[in-house]
Coordinates of N, CA and C and ligand atoms in Angstrom, one line a residue:
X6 N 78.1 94.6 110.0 CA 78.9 95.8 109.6 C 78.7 96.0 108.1
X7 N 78.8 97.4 107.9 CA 78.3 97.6 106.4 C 80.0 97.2 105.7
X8 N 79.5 97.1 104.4 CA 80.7 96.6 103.6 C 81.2 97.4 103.2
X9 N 82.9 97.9 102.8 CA 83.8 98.6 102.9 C 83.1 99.2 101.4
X10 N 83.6 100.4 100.8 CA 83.0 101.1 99.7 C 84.2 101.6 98.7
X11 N 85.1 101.9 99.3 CA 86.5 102.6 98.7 C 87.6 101.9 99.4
X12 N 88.5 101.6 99.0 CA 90.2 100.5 99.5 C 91.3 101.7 98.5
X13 N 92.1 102.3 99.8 CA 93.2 102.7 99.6 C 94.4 102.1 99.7
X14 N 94.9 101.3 98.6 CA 96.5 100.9 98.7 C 97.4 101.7 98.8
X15 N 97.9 101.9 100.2 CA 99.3 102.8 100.3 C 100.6 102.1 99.5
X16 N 101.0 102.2 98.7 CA 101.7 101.6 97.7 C 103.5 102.5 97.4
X17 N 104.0 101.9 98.3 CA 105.5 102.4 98.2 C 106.6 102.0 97.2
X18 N 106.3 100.9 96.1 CA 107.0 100.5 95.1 C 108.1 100.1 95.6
X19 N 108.3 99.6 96.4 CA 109.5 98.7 97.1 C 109.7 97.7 96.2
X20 N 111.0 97.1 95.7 CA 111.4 95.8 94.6 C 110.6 94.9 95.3
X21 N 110.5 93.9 94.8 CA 109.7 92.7 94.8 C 108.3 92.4 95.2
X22 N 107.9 91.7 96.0 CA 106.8 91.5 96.4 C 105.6 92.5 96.7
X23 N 104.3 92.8 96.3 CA 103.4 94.0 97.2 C 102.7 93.1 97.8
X24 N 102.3 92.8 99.0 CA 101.4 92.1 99.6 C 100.4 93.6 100.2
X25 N 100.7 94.6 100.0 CA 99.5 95.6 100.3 C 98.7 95.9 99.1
X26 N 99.2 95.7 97.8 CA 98.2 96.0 96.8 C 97.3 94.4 97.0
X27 N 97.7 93.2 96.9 CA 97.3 91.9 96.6 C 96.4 92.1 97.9
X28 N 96.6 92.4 98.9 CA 95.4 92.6 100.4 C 94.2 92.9 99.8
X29 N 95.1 94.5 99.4 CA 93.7 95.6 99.5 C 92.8 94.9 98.2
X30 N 93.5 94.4 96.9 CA 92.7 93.6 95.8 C 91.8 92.9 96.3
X31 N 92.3 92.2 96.8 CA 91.3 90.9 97.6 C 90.1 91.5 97.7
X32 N 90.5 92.2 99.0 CA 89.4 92.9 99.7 C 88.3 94.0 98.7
X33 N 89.0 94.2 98.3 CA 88.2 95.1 97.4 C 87.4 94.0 96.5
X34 N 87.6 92.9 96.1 CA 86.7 91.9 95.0 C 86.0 91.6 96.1
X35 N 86.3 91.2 97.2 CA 85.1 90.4 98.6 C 83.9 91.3 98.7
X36 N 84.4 92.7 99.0 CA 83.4 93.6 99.8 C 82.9 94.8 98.0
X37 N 82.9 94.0 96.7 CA 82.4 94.8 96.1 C 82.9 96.4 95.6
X38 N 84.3 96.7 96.2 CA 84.4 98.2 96.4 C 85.2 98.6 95.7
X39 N 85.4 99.9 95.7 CA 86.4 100.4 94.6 C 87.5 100.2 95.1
X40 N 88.6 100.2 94.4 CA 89.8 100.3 94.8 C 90.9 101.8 94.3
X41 N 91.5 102.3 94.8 CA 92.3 103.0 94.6 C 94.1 102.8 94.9
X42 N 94.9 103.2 94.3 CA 96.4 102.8 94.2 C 96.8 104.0 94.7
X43 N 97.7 104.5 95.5 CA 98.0 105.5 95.8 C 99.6 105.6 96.2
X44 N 100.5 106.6 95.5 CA 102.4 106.1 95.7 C 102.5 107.7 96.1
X45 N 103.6 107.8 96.7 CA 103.7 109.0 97.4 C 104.8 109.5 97.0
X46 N 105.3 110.5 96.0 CA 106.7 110.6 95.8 C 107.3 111.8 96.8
X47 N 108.3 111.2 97.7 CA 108.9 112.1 98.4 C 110.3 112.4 98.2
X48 N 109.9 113.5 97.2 CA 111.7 114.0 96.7 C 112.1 115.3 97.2
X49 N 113.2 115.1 98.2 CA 113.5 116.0 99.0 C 114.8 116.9 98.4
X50 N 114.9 118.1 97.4 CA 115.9 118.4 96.4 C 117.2 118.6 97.3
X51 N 118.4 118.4 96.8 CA 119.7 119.0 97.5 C 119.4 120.6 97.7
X52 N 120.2 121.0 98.8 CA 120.0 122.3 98.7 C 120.6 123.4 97.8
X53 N 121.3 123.0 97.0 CA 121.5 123.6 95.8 C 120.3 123.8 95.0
X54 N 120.0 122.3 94.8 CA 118.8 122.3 93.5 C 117.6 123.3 94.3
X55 N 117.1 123.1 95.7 CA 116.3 123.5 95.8 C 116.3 125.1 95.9
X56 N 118.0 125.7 95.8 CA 117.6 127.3 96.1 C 118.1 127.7 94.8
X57 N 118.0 127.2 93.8 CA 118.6 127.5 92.5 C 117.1 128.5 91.8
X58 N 117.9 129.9 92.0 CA 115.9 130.5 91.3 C 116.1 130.8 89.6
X59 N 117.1 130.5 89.2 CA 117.2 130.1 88.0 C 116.8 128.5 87.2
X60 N 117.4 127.9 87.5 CA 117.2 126.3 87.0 C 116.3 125.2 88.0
X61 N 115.0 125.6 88.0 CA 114.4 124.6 88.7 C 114.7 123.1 88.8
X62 N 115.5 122.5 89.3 CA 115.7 121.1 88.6 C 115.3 120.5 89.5
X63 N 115.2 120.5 90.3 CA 114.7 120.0 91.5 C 112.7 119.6 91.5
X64 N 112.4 120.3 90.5 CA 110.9 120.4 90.0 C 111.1 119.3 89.1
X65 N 112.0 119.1 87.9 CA 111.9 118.2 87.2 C 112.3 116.9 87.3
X66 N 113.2 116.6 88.4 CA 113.6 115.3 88.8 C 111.7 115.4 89.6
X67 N 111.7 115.6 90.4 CA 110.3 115.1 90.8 C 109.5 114.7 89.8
X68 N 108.9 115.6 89.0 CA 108.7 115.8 87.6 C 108.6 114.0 87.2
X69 N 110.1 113.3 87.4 CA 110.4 112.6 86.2 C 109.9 111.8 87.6
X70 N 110.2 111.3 88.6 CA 109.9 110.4 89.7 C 108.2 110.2 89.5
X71 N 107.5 111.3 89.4 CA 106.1 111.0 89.3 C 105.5 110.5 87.8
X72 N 106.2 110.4 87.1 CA 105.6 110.3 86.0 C 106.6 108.4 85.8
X73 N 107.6 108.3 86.8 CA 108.1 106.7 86.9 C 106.7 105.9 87.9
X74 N 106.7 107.0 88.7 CA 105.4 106.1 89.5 C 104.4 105.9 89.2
X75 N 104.0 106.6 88.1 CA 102.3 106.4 87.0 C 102.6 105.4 86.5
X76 N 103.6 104.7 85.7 CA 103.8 103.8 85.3 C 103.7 102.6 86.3
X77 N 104.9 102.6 87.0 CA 104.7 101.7 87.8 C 103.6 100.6 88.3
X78 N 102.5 101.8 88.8 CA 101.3 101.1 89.4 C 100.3 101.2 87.9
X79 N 100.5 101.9 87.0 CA 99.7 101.5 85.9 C 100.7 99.8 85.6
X80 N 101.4 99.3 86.0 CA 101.6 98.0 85.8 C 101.2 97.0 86.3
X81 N 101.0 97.6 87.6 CA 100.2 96.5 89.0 C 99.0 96.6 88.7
X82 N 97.9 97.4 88.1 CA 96.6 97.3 87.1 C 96.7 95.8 86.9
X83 N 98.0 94.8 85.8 CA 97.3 94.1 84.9 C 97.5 92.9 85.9
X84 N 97.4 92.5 87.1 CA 97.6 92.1 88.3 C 96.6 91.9 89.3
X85 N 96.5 93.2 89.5 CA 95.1 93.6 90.8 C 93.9 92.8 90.0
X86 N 93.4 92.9 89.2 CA 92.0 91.9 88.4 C 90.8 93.4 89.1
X87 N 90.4 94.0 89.4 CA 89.7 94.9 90.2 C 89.4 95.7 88.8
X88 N 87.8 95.4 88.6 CA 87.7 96.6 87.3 C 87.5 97.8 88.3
X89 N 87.7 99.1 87.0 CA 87.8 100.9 87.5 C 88.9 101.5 88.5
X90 N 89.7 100.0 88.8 CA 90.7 100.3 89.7 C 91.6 101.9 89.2
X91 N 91.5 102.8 90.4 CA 92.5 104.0 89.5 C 93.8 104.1 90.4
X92 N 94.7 105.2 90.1 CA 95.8 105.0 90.3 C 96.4 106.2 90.2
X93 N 96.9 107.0 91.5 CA 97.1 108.1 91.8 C 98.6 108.5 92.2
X94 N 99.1 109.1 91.5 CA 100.1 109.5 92.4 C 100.7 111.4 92.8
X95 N 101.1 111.6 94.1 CA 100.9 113.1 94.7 C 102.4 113.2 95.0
X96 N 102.8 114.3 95.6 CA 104.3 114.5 96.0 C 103.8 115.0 97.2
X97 N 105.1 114.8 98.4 CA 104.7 115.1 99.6 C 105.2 114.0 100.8
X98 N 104.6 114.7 101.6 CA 104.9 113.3 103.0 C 103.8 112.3 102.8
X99 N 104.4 111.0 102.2 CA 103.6 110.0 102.3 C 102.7 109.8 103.2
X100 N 102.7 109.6 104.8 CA 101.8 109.6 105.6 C 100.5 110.8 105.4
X101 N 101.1 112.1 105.6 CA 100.3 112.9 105.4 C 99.2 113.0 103.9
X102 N 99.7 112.8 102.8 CA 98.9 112.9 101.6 C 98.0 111.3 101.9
X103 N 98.5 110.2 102.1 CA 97.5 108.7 102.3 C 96.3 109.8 103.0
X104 N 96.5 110.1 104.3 CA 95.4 110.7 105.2 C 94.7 111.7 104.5
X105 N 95.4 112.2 103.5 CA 94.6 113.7 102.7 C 93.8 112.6 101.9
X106 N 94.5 112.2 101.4 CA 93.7 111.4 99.8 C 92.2 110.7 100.6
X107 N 93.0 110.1 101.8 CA 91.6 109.1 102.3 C 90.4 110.2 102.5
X108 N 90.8 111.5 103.2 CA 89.3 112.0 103.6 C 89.0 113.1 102.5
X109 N 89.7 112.9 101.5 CA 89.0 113.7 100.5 C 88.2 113.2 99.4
X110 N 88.4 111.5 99.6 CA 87.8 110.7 98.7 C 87.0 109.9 99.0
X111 N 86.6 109.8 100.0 CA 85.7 109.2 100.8 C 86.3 108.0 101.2
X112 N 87.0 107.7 101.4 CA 88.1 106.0 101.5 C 87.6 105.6 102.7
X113 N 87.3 104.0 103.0 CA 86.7 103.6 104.1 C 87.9 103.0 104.8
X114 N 88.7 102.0 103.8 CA 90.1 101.4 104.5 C 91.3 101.9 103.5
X115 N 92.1 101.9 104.9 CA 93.2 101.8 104.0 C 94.1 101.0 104.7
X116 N 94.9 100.6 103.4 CA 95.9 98.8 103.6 C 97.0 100.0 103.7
X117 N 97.9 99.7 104.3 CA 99.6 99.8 104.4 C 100.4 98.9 104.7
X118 N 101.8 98.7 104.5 CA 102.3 97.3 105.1 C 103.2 98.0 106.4
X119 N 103.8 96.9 107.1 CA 104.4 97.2 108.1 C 105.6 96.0 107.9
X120 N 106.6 96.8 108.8 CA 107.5 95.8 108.6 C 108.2 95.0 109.9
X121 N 108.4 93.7 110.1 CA 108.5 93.2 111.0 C 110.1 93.3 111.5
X122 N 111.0 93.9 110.7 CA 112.3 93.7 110.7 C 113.1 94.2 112.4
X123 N 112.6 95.4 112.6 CA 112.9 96.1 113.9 C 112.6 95.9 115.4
X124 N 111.7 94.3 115.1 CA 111.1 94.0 116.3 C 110.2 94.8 117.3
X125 N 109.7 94.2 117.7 CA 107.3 94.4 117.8 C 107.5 95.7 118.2
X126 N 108.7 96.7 119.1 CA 107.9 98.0 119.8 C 108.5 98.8 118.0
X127 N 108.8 98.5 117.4 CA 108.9 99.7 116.2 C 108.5 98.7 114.7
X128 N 107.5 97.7 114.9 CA 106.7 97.3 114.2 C 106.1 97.9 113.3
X129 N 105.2 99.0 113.4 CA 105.0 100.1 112.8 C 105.9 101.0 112.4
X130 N 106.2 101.3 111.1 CA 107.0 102.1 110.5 C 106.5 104.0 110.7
X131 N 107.5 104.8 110.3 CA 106.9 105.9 110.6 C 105.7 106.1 109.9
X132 N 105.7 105.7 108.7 CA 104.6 106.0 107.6 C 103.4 105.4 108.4
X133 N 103.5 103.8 108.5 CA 101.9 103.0 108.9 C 101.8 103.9 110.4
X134 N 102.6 104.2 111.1 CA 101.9 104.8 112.4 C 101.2 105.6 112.4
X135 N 101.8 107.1 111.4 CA 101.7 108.1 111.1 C 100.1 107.9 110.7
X136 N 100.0 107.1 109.5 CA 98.2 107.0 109.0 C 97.3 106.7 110.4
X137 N 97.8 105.4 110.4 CA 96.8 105.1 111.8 C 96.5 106.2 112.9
X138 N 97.3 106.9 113.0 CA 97.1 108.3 114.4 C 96.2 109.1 113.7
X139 N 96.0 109.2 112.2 CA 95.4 110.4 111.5 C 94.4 110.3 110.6
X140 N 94.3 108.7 110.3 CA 93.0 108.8 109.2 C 91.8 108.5 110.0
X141 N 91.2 108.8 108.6 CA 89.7 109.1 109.0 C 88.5 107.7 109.2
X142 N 89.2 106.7 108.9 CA 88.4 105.5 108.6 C 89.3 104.4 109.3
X143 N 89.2 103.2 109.0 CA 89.7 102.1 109.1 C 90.6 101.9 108.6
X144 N 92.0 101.1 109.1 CA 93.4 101.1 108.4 C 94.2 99.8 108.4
X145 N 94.3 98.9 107.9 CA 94.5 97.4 108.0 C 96.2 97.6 107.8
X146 N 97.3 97.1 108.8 CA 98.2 97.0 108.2 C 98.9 95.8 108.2
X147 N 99.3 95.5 106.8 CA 99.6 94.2 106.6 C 101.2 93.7 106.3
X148 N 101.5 92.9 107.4 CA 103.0 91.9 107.6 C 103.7 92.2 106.3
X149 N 104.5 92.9 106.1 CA 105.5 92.7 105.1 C 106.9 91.8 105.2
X150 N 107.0 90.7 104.7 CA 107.9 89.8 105.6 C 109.3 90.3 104.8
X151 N 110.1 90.3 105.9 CA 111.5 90.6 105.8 C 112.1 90.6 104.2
X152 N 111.9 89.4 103.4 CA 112.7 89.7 102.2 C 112.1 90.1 100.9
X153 N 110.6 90.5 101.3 CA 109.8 91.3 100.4 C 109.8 92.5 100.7
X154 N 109.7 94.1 99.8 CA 110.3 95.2 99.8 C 111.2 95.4 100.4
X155 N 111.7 96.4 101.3 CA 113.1 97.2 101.7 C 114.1 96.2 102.6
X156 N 113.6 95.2 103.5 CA 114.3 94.8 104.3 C 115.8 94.3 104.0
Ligands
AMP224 P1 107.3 102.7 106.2 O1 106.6 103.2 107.4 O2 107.9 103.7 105.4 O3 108.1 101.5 106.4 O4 106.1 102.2 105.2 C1 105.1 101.4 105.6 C2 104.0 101.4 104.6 O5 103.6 102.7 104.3 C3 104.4 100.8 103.2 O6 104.3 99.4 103.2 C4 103.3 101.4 102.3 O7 102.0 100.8 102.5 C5 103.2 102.8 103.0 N1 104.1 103.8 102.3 C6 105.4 104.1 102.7 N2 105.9 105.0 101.8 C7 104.9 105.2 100.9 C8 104.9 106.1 99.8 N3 105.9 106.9 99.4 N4 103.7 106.1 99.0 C9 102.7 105.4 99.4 N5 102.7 104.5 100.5 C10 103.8 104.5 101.2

């Protein structure tokens, strides 16, 4: 098998532990490849904010979320060890932007985690299922154990 070329970390900034960035790192130093960081800010405004045609505020709380999430994974940089590692972040349906980002960038895998909390038939989260039914390449999803991120 040819060796992977591009590693998409679906990266949800959940407190504690990332075992999907530390995966996809790995893998990305093994198989030589780039790596990419990728956080998905899904900010859904109140309906106020969102039909307000005066005070956009609903643009700037996103605004301020996306520019918390540049930071963020610019922190997991001094961590990952992966030189040219970059680090993206989009607004939107997480599942759907992972699957845009992957076929627009040529991405060969992408890591997501999954969580084991809801037992094996809803093992897959909406998000990890959602990629798997829709991307374009290979998609590893890796064990998030119970008291690492949201559980
Ligand atoms: P979920 O299906 O929401 O439990 O999330 C499962 C996995 O999908 C997470 O471990 C991440 O790899 C990915 N994911 C979820 N939400 C996001 C997000 N907002 N941005 C990037 N990746 C995400």
């Amino acid at each position: 098998m040819e060796n992977y070329r591009h590693i998409l970390a679906a990266v949800d900034l959940a407190p504690g532990e990332d075992p999907v960035t530390g995966r996809a790192a790995a893998l990305a130093r093994q198989y030589g490849a780039r790596l990419s960081l990728l956080h998905v800010v899904e900010y859904v405004p109140p309906l106020d904010l969102a039909y307000d045609p005066v005070v956009p505020m609903g643009v700037d709380i996103e605004n301020q979320l996306m520019d918390r999430a540049r930071a963020e994974l610019e922190k997991r940089l001094a961590w990952v060890g992966v030189e040219g590692t970059q680090t993206h972040v989009e607004a939107g349906s997480p599942k759907r932007e992972i699957v845009r980002f992957a076929r627009e960038h040529e991405v060969d895998l992408i890591v997501v985690g999954t969580h084991g909390r809801h037992g094996l038939s809803l093992l897959l989260g909406a998000t990890a299922n959602g990629v798997l039914h829709h991307a374009p390449c290979d998609v590893l999803a890796v064990r998030i154990p119970e008291e690492a991120g949201d559980g």
